[in-house]
Amino acid sequence: MQEPFQNYVSISNTPYDIILAMRFINHNIENQFQYVSKEELAMNRKVKAAQYGCGKMSVYLMRYLIEKGADIVAAFDVNPSIIGKDIGEIIGGKNLGIKIMDAKEADRVLSELKPDVCVVATRSTMADIKDAFTICARNGINAISTCEESLFPWNSSPAITKELDELAKKNNCTLAGSGYPDMYWGVLIDTLAGSMHKITKIEGSSSYNVEDYGIALAEGHGAGLSMEEFAEKIGKYNDLRSDEIKNKIERGEIEPSYMWNQNGWLCSRLGLTPISQTQKCIPTTYDKDLESSTLGMTIKAGYATGMAAVVTTETAEGITIETQCIGKVYAPGEFDKNEWTFYGEPDTTVIVNRPATVELTCATLVNRIPALINSEPGYITTDKLPNNVYMVKPMNEYINK
């Protein structure tokens, strides 16, 4: 690389000399930029990560972080039975020298360690993860969550999201949500839409075993409730108008189904304008008793094993999006399935049978981290981020300095 221009140029007071000097400066700046490679622009150390929530999902999240070249510098949980354990024990390998700490210590520890990113894997609503995201944003730490609502919370928890957005911008960090829906209900659908000549309707359904995701998700789907209990706690809002259900969701009186947020994500990504959106929750049942290890109970025959949440969105552009997520305790022989159909020209259907939804959730989130760190500050939903890439190099090489 050439030496700085000061070694060669002495600027006099004449306009002609100044012009010559500026041309020389521009020439040298251009030449020097030609020598800056992507490797030189990339972060030249390992990504430092923290894990907030060390339950079932963290087994994969922490292992994937390590295998993609990140260093886990802290881990937190509220469960007394795992506080004090080495994260290696959670992952299922040798001890790694990082003990799980009480989540009450997170604010202090994160402010001292200043990791590059914190992965939040606790519960399923923005109200649930607000404290964790607030701690991260207050300390200027990028954070990303498996929380289903966090994928696109602007249409369900706008007040919380706006508050977090402002705090993240103030402290120059980025917050987002990701996981299986990000890729298999979002990016995949957006990509396939680009192959269509005309779209009049998009139908999507995805089924998953709530046993794989922990007690919060299972309870949120009504698993274990009688039909009467389900109708009272979850199904009683099925007949509300679009504006009524929107207001109740935003006030926190009703939890949005995962497709409520997903339809918002799809509209944003596809450039569609929603004019109405409704949500109906239909219980699923089985004719025999089912054991649930997650709930720690036997679900009686005829009781709710979970539910199908159906969300219908009408848009100003004339495209209808009708989606349903079917989350339940599986009966023998049932398996995960992801099916999407485009109506228009041509009609097109894509089916993914037996996706490993837990592993894909964790891998999708980990692969989102470089784009999260590279992003502008604020609460940035993934419809605004570039698509994931498969990392063949250590994570830090995909992150700008």
Coordinates of C-alpha atoms in Angstrom, one line a residue, residues 156 247-255:
S156 CA -49.6 -7.2 17.8
N247 CA -57.6 -3.9 19.4
K248 CA -57.8 -6.8 21.9
I249 CA -54.5 -8.2 20.7
E250 CA -52.8 -4.9 20.9
R251 CA -54.1 -4.3 24.5
G252 CA -52.8 -7.8 25.5
E253 CA -56.3 -9.2 26.1
I254 CA -55.7 -11.9 23.5
E255 CA -52.4 -13.6 22.5

